[in-house]
Short mmCIF file of C-alpha atoms in Angstrom, two decimals:
data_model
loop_
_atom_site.label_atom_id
_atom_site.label_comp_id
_atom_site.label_asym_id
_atom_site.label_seq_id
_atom_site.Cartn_x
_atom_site.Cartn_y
_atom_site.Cartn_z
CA UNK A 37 -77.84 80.53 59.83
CA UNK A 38 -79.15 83.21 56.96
CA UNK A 39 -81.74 84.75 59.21
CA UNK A 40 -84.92 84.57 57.78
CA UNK A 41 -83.47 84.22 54.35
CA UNK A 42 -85.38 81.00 54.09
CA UNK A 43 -88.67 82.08 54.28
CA UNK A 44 -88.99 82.61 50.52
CA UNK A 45 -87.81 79.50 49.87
CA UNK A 46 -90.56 77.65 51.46
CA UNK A 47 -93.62 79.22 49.25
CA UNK A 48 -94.42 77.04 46.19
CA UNK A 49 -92.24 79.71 44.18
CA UNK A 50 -89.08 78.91 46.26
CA UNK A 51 -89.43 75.54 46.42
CA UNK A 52 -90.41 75.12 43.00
CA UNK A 53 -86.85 76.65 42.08
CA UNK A 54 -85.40 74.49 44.21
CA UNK A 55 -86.62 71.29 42.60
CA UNK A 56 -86.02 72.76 38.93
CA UNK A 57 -82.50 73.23 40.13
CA UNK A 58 -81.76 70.01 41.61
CA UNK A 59 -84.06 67.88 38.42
CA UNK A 60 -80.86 70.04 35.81
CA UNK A 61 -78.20 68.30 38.18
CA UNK A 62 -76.79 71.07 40.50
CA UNK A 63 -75.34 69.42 43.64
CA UNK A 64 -75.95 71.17 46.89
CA UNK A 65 -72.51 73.25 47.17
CA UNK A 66 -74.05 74.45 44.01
CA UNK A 67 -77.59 75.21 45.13
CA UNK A 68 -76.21 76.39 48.38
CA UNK A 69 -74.28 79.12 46.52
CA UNK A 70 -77.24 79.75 44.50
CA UNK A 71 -79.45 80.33 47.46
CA UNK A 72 -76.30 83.25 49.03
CA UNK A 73 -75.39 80.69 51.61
CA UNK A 74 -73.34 77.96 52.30
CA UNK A 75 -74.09 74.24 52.54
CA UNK A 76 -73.80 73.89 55.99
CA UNK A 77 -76.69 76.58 56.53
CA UNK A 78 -78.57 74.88 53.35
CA UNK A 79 -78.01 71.29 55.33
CA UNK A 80 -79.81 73.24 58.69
CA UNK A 81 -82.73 74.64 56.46
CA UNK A 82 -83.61 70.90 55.66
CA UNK A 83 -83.65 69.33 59.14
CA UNK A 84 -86.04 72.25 60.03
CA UNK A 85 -87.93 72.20 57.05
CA UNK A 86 -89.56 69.13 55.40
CA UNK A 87 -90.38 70.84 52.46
CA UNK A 88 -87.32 71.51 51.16
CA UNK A 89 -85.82 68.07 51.56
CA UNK A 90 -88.87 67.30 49.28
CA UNK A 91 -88.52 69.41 46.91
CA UNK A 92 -84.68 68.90 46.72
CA UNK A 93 -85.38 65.07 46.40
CA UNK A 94 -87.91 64.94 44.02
CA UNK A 95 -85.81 67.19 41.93
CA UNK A 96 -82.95 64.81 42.13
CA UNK A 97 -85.15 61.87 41.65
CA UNK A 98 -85.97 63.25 37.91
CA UNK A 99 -82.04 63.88 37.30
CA UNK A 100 -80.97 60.55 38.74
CA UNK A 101 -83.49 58.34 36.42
CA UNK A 102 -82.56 60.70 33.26
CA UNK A 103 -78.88 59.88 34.22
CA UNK A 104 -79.85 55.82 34.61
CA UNK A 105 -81.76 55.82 31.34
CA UNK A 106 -78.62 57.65 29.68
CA UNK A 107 -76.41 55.06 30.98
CA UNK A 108 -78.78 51.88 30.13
CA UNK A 109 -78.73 53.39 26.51
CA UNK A 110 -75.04 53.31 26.74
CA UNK A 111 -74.22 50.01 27.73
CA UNK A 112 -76.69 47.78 25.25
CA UNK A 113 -75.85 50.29 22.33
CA UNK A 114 -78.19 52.48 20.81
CA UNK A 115 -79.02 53.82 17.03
CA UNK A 116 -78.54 57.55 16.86
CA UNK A 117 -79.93 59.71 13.64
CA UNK A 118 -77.53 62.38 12.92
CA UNK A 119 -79.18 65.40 11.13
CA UNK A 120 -77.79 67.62 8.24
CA UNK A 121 -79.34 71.15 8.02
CA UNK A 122 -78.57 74.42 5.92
CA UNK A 123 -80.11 77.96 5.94
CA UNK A 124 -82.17 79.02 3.09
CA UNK A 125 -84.54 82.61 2.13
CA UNK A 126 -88.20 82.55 3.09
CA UNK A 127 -90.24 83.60 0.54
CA UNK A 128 -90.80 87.39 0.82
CA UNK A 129 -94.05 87.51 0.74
CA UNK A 130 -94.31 85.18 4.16
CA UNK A 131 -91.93 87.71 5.50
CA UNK A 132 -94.55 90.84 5.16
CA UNK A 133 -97.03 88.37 6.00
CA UNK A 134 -95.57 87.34 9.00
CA UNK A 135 -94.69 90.55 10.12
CA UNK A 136 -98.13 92.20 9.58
CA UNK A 137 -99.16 89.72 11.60
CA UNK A 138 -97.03 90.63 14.36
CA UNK A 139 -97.64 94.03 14.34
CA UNK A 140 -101.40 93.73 14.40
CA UNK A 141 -101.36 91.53 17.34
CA UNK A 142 -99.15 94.13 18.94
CA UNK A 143 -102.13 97.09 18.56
CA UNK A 144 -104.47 94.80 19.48
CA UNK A 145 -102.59 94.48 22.90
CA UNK A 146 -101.55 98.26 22.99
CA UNK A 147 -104.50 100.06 21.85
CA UNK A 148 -103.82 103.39 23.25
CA UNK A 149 -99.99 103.43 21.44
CA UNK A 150 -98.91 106.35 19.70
CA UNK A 151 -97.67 106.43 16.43
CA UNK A 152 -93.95 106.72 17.24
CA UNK A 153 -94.85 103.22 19.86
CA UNK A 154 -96.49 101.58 16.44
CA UNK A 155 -93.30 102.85 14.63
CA UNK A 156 -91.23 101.23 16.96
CA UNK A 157 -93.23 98.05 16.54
CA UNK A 158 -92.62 97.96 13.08
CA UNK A 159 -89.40 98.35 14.11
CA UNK A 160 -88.95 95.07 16.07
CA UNK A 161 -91.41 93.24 13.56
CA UNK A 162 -88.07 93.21 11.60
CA UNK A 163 -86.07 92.24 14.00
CA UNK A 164 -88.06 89.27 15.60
CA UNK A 165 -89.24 88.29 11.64
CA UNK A 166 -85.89 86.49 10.29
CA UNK A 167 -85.69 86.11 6.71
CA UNK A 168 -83.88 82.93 6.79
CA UNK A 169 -84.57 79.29 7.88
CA UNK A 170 -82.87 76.12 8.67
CA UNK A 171 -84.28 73.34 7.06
CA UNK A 172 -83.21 69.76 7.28
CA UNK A 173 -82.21 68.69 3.88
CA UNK A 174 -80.18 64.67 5.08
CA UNK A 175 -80.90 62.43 8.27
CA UNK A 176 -78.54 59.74 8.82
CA UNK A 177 -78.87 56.58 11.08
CA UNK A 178 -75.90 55.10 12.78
CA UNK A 179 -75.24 52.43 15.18
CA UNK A 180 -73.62 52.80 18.44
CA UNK A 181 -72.04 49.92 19.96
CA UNK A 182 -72.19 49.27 23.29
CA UNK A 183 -69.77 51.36 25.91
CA UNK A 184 -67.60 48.55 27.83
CA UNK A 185 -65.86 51.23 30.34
CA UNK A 186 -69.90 52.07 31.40
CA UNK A 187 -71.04 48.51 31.46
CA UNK A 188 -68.21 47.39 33.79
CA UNK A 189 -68.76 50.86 35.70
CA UNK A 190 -72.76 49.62 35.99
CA UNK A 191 -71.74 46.51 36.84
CA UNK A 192 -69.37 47.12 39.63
CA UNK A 193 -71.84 49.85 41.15
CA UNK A 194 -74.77 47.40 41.20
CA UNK A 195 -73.42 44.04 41.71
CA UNK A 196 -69.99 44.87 43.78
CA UNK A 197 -70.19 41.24 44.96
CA UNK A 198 -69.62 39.81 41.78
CA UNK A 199 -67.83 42.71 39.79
CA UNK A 200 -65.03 44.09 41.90
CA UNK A 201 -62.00 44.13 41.36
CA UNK A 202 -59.92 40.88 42.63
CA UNK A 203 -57.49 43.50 44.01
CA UNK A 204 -59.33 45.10 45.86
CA UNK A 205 -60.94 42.25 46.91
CA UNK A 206 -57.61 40.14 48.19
CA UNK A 207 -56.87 43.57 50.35
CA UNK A 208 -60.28 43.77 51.97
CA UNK A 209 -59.45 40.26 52.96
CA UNK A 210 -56.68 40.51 54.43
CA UNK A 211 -56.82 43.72 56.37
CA UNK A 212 -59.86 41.46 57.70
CA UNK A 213 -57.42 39.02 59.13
CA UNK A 214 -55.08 41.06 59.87
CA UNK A 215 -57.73 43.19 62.19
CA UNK A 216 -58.20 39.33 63.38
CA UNK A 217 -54.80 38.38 64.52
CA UNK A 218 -54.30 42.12 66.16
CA UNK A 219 -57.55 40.96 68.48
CA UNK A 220 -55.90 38.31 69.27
CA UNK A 221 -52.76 39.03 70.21
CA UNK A 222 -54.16 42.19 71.81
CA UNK A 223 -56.52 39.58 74.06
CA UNK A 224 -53.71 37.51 74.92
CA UNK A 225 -51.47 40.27 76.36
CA UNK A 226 -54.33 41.35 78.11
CA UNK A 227 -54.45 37.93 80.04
CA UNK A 228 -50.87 38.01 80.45
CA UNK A 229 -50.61 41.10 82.00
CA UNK A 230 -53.28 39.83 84.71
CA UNK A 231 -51.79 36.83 85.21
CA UNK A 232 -47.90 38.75 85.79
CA UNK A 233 -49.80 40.55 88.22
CA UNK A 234 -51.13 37.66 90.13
CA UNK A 235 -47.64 36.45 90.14
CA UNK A 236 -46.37 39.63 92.01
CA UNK A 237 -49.21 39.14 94.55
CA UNK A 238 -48.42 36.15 95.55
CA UNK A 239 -50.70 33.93 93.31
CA UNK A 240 -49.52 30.59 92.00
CA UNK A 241 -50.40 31.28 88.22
CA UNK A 242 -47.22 29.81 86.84
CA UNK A 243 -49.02 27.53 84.67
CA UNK A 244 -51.51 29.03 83.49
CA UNK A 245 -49.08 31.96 82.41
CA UNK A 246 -47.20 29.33 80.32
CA UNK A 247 -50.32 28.27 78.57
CA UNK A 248 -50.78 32.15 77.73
CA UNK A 249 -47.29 32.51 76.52
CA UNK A 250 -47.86 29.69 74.07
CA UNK A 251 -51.66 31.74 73.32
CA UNK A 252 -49.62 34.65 72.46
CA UNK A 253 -46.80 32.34 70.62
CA UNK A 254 -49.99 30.96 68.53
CA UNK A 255 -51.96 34.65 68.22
CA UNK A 256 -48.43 36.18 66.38
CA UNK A 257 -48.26 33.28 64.33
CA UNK A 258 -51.04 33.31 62.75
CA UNK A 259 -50.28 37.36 61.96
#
């Protein structure tokens, strides 16, 4: 473990980054890697400290219902307005404006600056002023119909009972049965093997070692 690298990951600071990280999406091989260690070590940190599985979680918590929301949007279809914008001159005289503005808040905030600082100001007024603006000149609403591939991957996901595959299904039942029949048979040599035993001992078990043949006989037919 990163010695005593987790201590500043357990003040409000830390673990707020922690949540902000996990509510964008990052899994934890990500965060891990964030933090300078690996997941392993990032696994340790939250069995030892609550905190962080907290933060983690309710970080995840905010991702996860974004992600469900997304996807319910999705599968019933959804109305999206799509936006047309172009660049255009501001008027020059909000420009100077603007920038005078700027530049007096500046002194205000540095009232000991020099002239060459206020210079420099000025400077940067230009810079941070643009002189162009987008502006939204067409909005468009269209209809998006509803996603089948994210419907059937809902469905499957929340109601597997109903909504897997038949495939997958037919296999699951049968390497049920077959798990069956290989008890059985496995149970039946078992008894066999005792009674053989008896046998070489001396015990009369003749009969009841046909009736297990026939067990056996019955367990690989039904394989």
């Amino acid at each position: 473990m990163a010695r005593g690298k987790y201590k500043q990951w357990i003040t409000p600071n830390g673990l707020g980054k922690l949540e902000e990280w996990a509510k964008q999406g990052y899994t934890d091989e990500q965060i891990a890697k964030k933090l300078g260690i690996n997941r392993t070590t990032l696994y340790a940190w939250q069995k030892r400290y609550p905190d962080i599985v907290d933060a983690l979680n309710r970080g995840k918590k905010v991702s996860d219902d974004k992600a469900e929301a997304a996807l319910e949007k999705i599968i019933g279809g959804m109305v999206v307005k799509e936006k047309t914008y172009r660049m255009v001159k501001i008027d020059p005289d909000k420009v100077k404006a603007r920038r005078a503005q700027y530049i007096n808040a500046w002194k205000l905030d540095h009232e000991s600056a020099t002239e060459n600082e206020i210079k420099d100001a000025m400077f940067a007024a230009v810079e941070k002023i643009p002189t162009m603006e987008k502006i939204q000149i067409s909005q468009v609403e269209r209809e998006v119909p509803p996603n089948v591939s994210a419907l059937i991957f809902f469905l499957k996901n929340r109601r597997p009972d109903l909504y897997r595959d038949q495939g997958q299904a037919d296999l699951a039942a049968a390497q049920v049965e077959k798990a069956k029949a290989d008890a059985r048979r496995a149970n039946a040599e078992a008894d066999i093997a005792e009674l053989k035993q008896r046998l070489m001992s001396g015990d009369d078990a003749e009969k009841k070692l046909g009736d297990m043949l026939k067990k056996l006989d019955d367990a690989i037919g039904n394989d």
